[in-house]
JSON list of C-alpha atoms in Angstrom, two decimals:
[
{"chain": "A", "resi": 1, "resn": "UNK", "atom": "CA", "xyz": [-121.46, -91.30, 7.52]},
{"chain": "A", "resi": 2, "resn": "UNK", "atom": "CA", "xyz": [-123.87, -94.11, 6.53]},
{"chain": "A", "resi": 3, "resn": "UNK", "atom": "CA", "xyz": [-124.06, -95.09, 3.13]},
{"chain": "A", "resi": 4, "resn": "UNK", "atom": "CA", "xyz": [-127.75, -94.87, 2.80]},
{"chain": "A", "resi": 5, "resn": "UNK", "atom": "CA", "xyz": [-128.06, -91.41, 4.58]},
{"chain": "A", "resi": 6, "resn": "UNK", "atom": "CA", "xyz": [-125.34, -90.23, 1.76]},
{"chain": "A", "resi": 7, "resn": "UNK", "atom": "CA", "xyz": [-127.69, -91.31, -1.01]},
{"chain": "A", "resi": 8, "resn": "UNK", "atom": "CA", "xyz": [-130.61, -90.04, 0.55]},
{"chain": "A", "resi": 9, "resn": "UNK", "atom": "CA", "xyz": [-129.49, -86.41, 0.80]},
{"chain": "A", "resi": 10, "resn": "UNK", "atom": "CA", "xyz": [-128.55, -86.27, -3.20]},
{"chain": "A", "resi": 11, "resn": "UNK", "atom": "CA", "xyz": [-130.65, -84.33, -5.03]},
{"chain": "A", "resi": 12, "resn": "UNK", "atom": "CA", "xyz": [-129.78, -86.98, -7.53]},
{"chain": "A", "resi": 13, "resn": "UNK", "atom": "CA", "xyz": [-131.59, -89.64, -5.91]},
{"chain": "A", "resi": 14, "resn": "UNK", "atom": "CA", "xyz": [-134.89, -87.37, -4.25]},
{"chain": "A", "resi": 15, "resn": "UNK", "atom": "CA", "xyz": [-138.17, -89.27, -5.48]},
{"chain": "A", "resi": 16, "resn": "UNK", "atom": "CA", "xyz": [-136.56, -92.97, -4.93]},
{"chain": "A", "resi": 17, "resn": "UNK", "atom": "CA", "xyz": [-138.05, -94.85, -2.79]},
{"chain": "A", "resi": 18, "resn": "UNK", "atom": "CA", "xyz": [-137.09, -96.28, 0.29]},
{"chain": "A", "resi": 19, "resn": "UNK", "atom": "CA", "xyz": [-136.41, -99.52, -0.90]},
{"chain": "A", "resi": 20, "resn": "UNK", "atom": "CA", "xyz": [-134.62, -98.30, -4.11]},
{"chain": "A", "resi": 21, "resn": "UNK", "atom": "CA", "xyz": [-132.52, -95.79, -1.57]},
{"chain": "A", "resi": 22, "resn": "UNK", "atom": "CA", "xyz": [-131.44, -99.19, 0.47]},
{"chain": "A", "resi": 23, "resn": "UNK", "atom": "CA", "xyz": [-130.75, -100.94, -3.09]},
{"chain": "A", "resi": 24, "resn": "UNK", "atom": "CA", "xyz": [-128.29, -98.39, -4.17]},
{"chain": "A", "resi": 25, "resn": "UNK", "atom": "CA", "xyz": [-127.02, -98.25, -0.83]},
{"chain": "A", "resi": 26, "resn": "UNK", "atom": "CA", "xyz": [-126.19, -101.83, -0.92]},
{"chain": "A", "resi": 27, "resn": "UNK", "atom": "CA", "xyz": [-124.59, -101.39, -4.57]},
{"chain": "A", "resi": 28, "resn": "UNK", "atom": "CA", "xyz": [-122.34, -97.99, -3.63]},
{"chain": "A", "resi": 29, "resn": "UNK", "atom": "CA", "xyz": [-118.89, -98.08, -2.17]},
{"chain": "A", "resi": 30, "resn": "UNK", "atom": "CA", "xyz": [-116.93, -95.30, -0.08]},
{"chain": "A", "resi": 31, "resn": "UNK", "atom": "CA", "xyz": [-113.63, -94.01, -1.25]},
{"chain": "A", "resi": 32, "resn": "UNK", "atom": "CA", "xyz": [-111.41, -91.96, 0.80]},
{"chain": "A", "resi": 33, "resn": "UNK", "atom": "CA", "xyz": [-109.13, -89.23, -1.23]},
{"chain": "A", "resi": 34, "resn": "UNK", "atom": "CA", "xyz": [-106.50, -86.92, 0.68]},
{"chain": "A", "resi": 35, "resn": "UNK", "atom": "CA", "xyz": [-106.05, -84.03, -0.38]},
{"chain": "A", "resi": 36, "resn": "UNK", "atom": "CA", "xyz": [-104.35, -83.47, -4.15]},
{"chain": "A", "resi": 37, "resn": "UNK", "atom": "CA", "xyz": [-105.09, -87.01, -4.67]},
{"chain": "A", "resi": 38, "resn": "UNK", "atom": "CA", "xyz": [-106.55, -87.60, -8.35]},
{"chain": "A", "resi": 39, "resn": "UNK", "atom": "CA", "xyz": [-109.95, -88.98, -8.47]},
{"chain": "A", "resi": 40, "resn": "UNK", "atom": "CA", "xyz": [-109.64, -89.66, -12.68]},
{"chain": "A", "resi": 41, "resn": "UNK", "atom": "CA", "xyz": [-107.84, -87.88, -14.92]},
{"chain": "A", "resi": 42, "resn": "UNK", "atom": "CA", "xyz": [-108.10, -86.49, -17.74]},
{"chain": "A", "resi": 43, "resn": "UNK", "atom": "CA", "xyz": [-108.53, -88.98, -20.89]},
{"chain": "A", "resi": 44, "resn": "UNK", "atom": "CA", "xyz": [-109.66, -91.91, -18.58]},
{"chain": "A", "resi": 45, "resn": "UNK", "atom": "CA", "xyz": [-112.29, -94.09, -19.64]},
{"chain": "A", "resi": 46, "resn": "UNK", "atom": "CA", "xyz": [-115.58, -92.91, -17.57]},
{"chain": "A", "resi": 47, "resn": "UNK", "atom": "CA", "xyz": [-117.05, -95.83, -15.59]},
{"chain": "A", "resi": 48, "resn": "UNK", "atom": "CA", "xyz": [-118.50, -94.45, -12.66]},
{"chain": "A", "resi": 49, "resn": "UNK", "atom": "CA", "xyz": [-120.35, -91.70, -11.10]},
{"chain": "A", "resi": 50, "resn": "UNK", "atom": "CA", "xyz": [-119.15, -89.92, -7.60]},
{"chain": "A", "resi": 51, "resn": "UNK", "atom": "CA", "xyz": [-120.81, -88.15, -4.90]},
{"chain": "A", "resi": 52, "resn": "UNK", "atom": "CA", "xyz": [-119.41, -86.29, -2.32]},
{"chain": "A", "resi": 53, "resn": "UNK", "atom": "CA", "xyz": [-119.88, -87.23, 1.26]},
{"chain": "A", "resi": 54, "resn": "UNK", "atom": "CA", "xyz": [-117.61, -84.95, 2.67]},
{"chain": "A", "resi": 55, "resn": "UNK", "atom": "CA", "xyz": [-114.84, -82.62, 1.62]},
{"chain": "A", "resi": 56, "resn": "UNK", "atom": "CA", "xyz": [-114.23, -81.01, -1.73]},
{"chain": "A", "resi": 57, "resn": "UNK", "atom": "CA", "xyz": [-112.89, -81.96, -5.27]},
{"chain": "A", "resi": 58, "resn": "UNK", "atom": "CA", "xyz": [-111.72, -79.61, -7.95]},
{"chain": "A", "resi": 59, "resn": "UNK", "atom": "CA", "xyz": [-112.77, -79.85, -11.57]},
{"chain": "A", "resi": 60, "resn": "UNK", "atom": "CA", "xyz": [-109.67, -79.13, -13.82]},
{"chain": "A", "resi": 61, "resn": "UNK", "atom": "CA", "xyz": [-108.57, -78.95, -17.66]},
{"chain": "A", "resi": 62, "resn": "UNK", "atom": "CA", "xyz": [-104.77, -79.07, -18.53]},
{"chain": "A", "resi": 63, "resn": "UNK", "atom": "CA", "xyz": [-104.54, -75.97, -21.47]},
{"chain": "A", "resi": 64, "resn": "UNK", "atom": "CA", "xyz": [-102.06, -77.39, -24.47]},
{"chain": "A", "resi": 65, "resn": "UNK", "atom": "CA", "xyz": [-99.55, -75.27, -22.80]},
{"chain": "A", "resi": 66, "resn": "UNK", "atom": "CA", "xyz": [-99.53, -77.52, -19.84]},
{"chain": "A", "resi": 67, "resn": "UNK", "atom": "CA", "xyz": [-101.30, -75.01, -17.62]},
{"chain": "A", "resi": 68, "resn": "UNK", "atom": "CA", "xyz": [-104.11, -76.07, -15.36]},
{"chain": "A", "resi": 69, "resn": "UNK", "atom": "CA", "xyz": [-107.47, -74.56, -15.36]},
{"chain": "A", "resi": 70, "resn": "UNK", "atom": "CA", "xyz": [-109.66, -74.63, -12.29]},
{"chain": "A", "resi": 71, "resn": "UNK", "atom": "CA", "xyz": [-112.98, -75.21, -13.45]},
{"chain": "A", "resi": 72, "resn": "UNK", "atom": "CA", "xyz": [-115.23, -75.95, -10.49]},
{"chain": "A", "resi": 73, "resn": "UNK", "atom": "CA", "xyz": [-115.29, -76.80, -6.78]},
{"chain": "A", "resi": 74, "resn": "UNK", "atom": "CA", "xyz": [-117.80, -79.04, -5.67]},
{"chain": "A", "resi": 75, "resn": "UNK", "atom": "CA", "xyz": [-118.31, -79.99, -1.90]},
{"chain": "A", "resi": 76, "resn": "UNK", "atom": "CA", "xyz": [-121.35, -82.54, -0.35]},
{"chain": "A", "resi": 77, "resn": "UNK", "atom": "CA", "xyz": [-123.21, -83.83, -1.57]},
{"chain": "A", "resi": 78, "resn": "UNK", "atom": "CA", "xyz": [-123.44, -83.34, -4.75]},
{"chain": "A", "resi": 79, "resn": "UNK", "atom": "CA", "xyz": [-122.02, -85.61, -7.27]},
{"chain": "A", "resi": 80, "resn": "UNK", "atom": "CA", "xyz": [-119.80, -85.61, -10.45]},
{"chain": "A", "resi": 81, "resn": "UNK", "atom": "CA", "xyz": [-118.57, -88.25, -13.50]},
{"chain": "A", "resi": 82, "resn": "UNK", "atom": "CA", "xyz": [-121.77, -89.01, -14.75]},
{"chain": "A", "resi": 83, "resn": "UNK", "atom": "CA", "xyz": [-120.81, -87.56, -17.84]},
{"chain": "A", "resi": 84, "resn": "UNK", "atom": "CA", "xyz": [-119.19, -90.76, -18.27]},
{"chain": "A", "resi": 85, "resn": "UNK", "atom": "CA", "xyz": [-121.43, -92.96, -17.60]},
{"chain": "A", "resi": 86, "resn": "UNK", "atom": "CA", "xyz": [-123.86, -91.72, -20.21]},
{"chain": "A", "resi": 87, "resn": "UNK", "atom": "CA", "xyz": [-121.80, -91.34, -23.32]},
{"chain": "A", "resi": 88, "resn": "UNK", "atom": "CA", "xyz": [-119.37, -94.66, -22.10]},
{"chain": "A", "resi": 89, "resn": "UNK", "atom": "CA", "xyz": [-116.78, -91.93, -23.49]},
{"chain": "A", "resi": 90, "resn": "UNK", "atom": "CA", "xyz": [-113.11, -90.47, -21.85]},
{"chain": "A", "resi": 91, "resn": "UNK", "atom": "CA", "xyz": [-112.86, -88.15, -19.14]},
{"chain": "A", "resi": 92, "resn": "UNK", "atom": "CA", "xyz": [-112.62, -84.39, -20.60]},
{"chain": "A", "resi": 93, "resn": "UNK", "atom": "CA", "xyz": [-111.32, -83.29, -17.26]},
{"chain": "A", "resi": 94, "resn": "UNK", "atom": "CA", "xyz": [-109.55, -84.18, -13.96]},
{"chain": "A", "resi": 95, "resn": "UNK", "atom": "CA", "xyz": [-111.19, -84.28, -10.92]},
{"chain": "A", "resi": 96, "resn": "UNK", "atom": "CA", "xyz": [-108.71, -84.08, -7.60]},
{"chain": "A", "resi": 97, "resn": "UNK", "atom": "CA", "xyz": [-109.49, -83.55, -4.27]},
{"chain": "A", "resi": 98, "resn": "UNK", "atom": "CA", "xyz": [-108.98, -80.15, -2.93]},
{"chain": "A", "resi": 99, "resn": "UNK", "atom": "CA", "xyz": [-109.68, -80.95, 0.72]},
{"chain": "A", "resi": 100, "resn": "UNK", "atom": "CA", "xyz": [-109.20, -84.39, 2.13]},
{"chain": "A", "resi": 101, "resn": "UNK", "atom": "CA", "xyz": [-112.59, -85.92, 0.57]},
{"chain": "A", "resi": 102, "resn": "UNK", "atom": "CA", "xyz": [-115.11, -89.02, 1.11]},
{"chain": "A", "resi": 103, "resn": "UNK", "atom": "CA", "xyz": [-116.89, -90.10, -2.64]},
{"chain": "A", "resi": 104, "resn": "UNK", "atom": "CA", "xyz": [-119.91, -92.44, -2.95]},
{"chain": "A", "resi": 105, "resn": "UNK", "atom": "CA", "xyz": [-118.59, -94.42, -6.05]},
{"chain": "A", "resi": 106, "resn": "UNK", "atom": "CA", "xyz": [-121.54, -95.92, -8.01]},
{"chain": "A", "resi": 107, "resn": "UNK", "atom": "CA", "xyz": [-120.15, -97.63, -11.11]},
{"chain": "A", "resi": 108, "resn": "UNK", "atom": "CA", "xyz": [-121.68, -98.18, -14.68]},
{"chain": "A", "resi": 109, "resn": "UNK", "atom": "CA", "xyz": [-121.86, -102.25, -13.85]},
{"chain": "A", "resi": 110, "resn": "UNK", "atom": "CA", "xyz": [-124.12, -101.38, -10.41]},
{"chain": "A", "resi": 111, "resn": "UNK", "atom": "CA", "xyz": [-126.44, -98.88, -12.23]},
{"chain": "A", "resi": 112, "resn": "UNK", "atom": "CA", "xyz": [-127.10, -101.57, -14.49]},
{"chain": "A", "resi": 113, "resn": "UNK", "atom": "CA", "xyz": [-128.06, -104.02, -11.49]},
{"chain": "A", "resi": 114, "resn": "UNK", "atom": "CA", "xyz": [-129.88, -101.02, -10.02]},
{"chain": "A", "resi": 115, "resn": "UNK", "atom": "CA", "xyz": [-132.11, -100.91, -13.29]},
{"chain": "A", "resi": 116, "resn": "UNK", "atom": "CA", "xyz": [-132.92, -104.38, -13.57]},
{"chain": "A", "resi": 117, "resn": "UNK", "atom": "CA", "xyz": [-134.20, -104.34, -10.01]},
{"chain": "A", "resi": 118, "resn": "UNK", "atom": "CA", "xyz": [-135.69, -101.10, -10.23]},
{"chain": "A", "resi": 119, "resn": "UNK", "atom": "CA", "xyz": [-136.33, -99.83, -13.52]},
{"chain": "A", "resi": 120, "resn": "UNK", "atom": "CA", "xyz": [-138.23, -96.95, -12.70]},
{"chain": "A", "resi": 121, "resn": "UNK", "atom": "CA", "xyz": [-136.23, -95.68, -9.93]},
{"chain": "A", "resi": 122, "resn": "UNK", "atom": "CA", "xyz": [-133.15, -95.44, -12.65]},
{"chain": "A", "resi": 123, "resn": "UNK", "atom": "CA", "xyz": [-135.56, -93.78, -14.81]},
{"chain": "A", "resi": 124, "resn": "UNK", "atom": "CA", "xyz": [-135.57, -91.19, -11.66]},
{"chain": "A", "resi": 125, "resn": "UNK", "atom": "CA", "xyz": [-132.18, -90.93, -11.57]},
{"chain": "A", "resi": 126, "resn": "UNK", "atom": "CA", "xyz": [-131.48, -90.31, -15.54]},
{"chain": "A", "resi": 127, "resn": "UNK", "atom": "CA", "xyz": [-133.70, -87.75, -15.70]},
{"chain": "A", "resi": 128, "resn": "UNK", "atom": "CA", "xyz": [-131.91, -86.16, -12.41]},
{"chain": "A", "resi": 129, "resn": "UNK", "atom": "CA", "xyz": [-128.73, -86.21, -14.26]},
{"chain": "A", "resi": 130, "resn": "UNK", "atom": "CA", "xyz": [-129.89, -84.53, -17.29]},
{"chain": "A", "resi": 131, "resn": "UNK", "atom": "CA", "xyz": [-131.34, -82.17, -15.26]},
{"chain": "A", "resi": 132, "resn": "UNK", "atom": "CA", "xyz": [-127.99, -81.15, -13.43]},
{"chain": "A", "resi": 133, "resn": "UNK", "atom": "CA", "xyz": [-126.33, -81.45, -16.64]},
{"chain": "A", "resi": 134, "resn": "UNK", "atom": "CA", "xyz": [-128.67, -78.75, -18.45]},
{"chain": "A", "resi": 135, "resn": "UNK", "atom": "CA", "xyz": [-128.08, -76.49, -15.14]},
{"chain": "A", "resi": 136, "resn": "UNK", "atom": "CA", "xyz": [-124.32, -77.07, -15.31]},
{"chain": "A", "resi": 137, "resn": "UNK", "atom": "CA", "xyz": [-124.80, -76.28, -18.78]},
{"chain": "A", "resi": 138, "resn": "UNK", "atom": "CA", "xyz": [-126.40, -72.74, -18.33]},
{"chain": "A", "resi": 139, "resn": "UNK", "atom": "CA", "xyz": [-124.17, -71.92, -15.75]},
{"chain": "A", "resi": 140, "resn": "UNK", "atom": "CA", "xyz": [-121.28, -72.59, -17.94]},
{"chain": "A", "resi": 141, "resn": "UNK", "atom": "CA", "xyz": [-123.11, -70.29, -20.97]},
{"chain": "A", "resi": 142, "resn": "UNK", "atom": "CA", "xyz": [-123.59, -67.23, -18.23]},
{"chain": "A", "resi": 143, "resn": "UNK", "atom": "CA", "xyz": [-119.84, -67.31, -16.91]},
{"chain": "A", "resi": 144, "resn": "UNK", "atom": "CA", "xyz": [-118.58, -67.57, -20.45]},
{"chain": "A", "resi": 145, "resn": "UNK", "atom": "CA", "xyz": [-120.70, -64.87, -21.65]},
{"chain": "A", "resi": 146, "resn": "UNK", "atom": "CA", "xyz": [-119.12, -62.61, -18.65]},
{"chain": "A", "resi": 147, "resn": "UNK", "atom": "CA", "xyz": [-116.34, -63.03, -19.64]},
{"chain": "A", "resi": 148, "resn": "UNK", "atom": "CA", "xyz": [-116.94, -62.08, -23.22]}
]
């Protein structure tokens, strides 16, 4: 799948422009991931932001007993690691791929260039983030209260 097609069906990157669209395009890279292969673990330093182009990853947290904990399955094409990216902090979970998998990669160095070029197309995009972050968020709050 094209690069710019990827972008373009985001929700993360609806209200860019065409020519921002092509920009990031340009700035993105495609990683393949079989499946069970890590995508960052756990304690890595966040640095860039994913989204899925096909397949599916699995969000996971090793428990202090060593167990895993599934947290969420995500699948195209929406994205993941942006966490990261905002606070410049380590990874609080793993992210593998449950099927074989295709990721986007945008890193914290091309969002930069992307801002410089296009400063109010990032401005898009931040807001896009905090947006899945507060829904992510609530949906977090509702399954833990279920289960309380």
């Amino acid at each position: 799948m094209e690069k710019l097609s990827v972008i373009s069906s985001s929700p993360l990157f609806e209200m860019l422009s065409p020519a921002e669209l092509a920009r990031l395009a340009e700035l993105a890279r495609v990683q393949r991931f079989n499946a069970g292969d890590v995508v960052f673990e756990e304690g890595d330093l966040g640095d860039s932001l994913f989204v899925i182009v096909q397949g599916q990853v699995e969000v996971v947290r090793r428990q202090p007993t060593g167990e895993v904990h599934p947290l969420i399955t995500l699948s195209a094409p929406e994205f993941f690691g942006e966490m990261g990216l905002i606070d410049k902090d380590y990874r609080s979970a793993t992210v593998r791929a449950k099927t074989d998998a295709d990721l986007l990669q945008l890193t914290a160095q091309d969002l930069r260039a992307f801002r410089q070029s296009h400063g109010d197309g990032f401005t898009f995009v931040v807001v896009n983030i905090a947006r899945s972050l507060s829904a992510r968020l609530r949906e977090a709050n509702a399954r833990l209260a279920g289960k309380a």
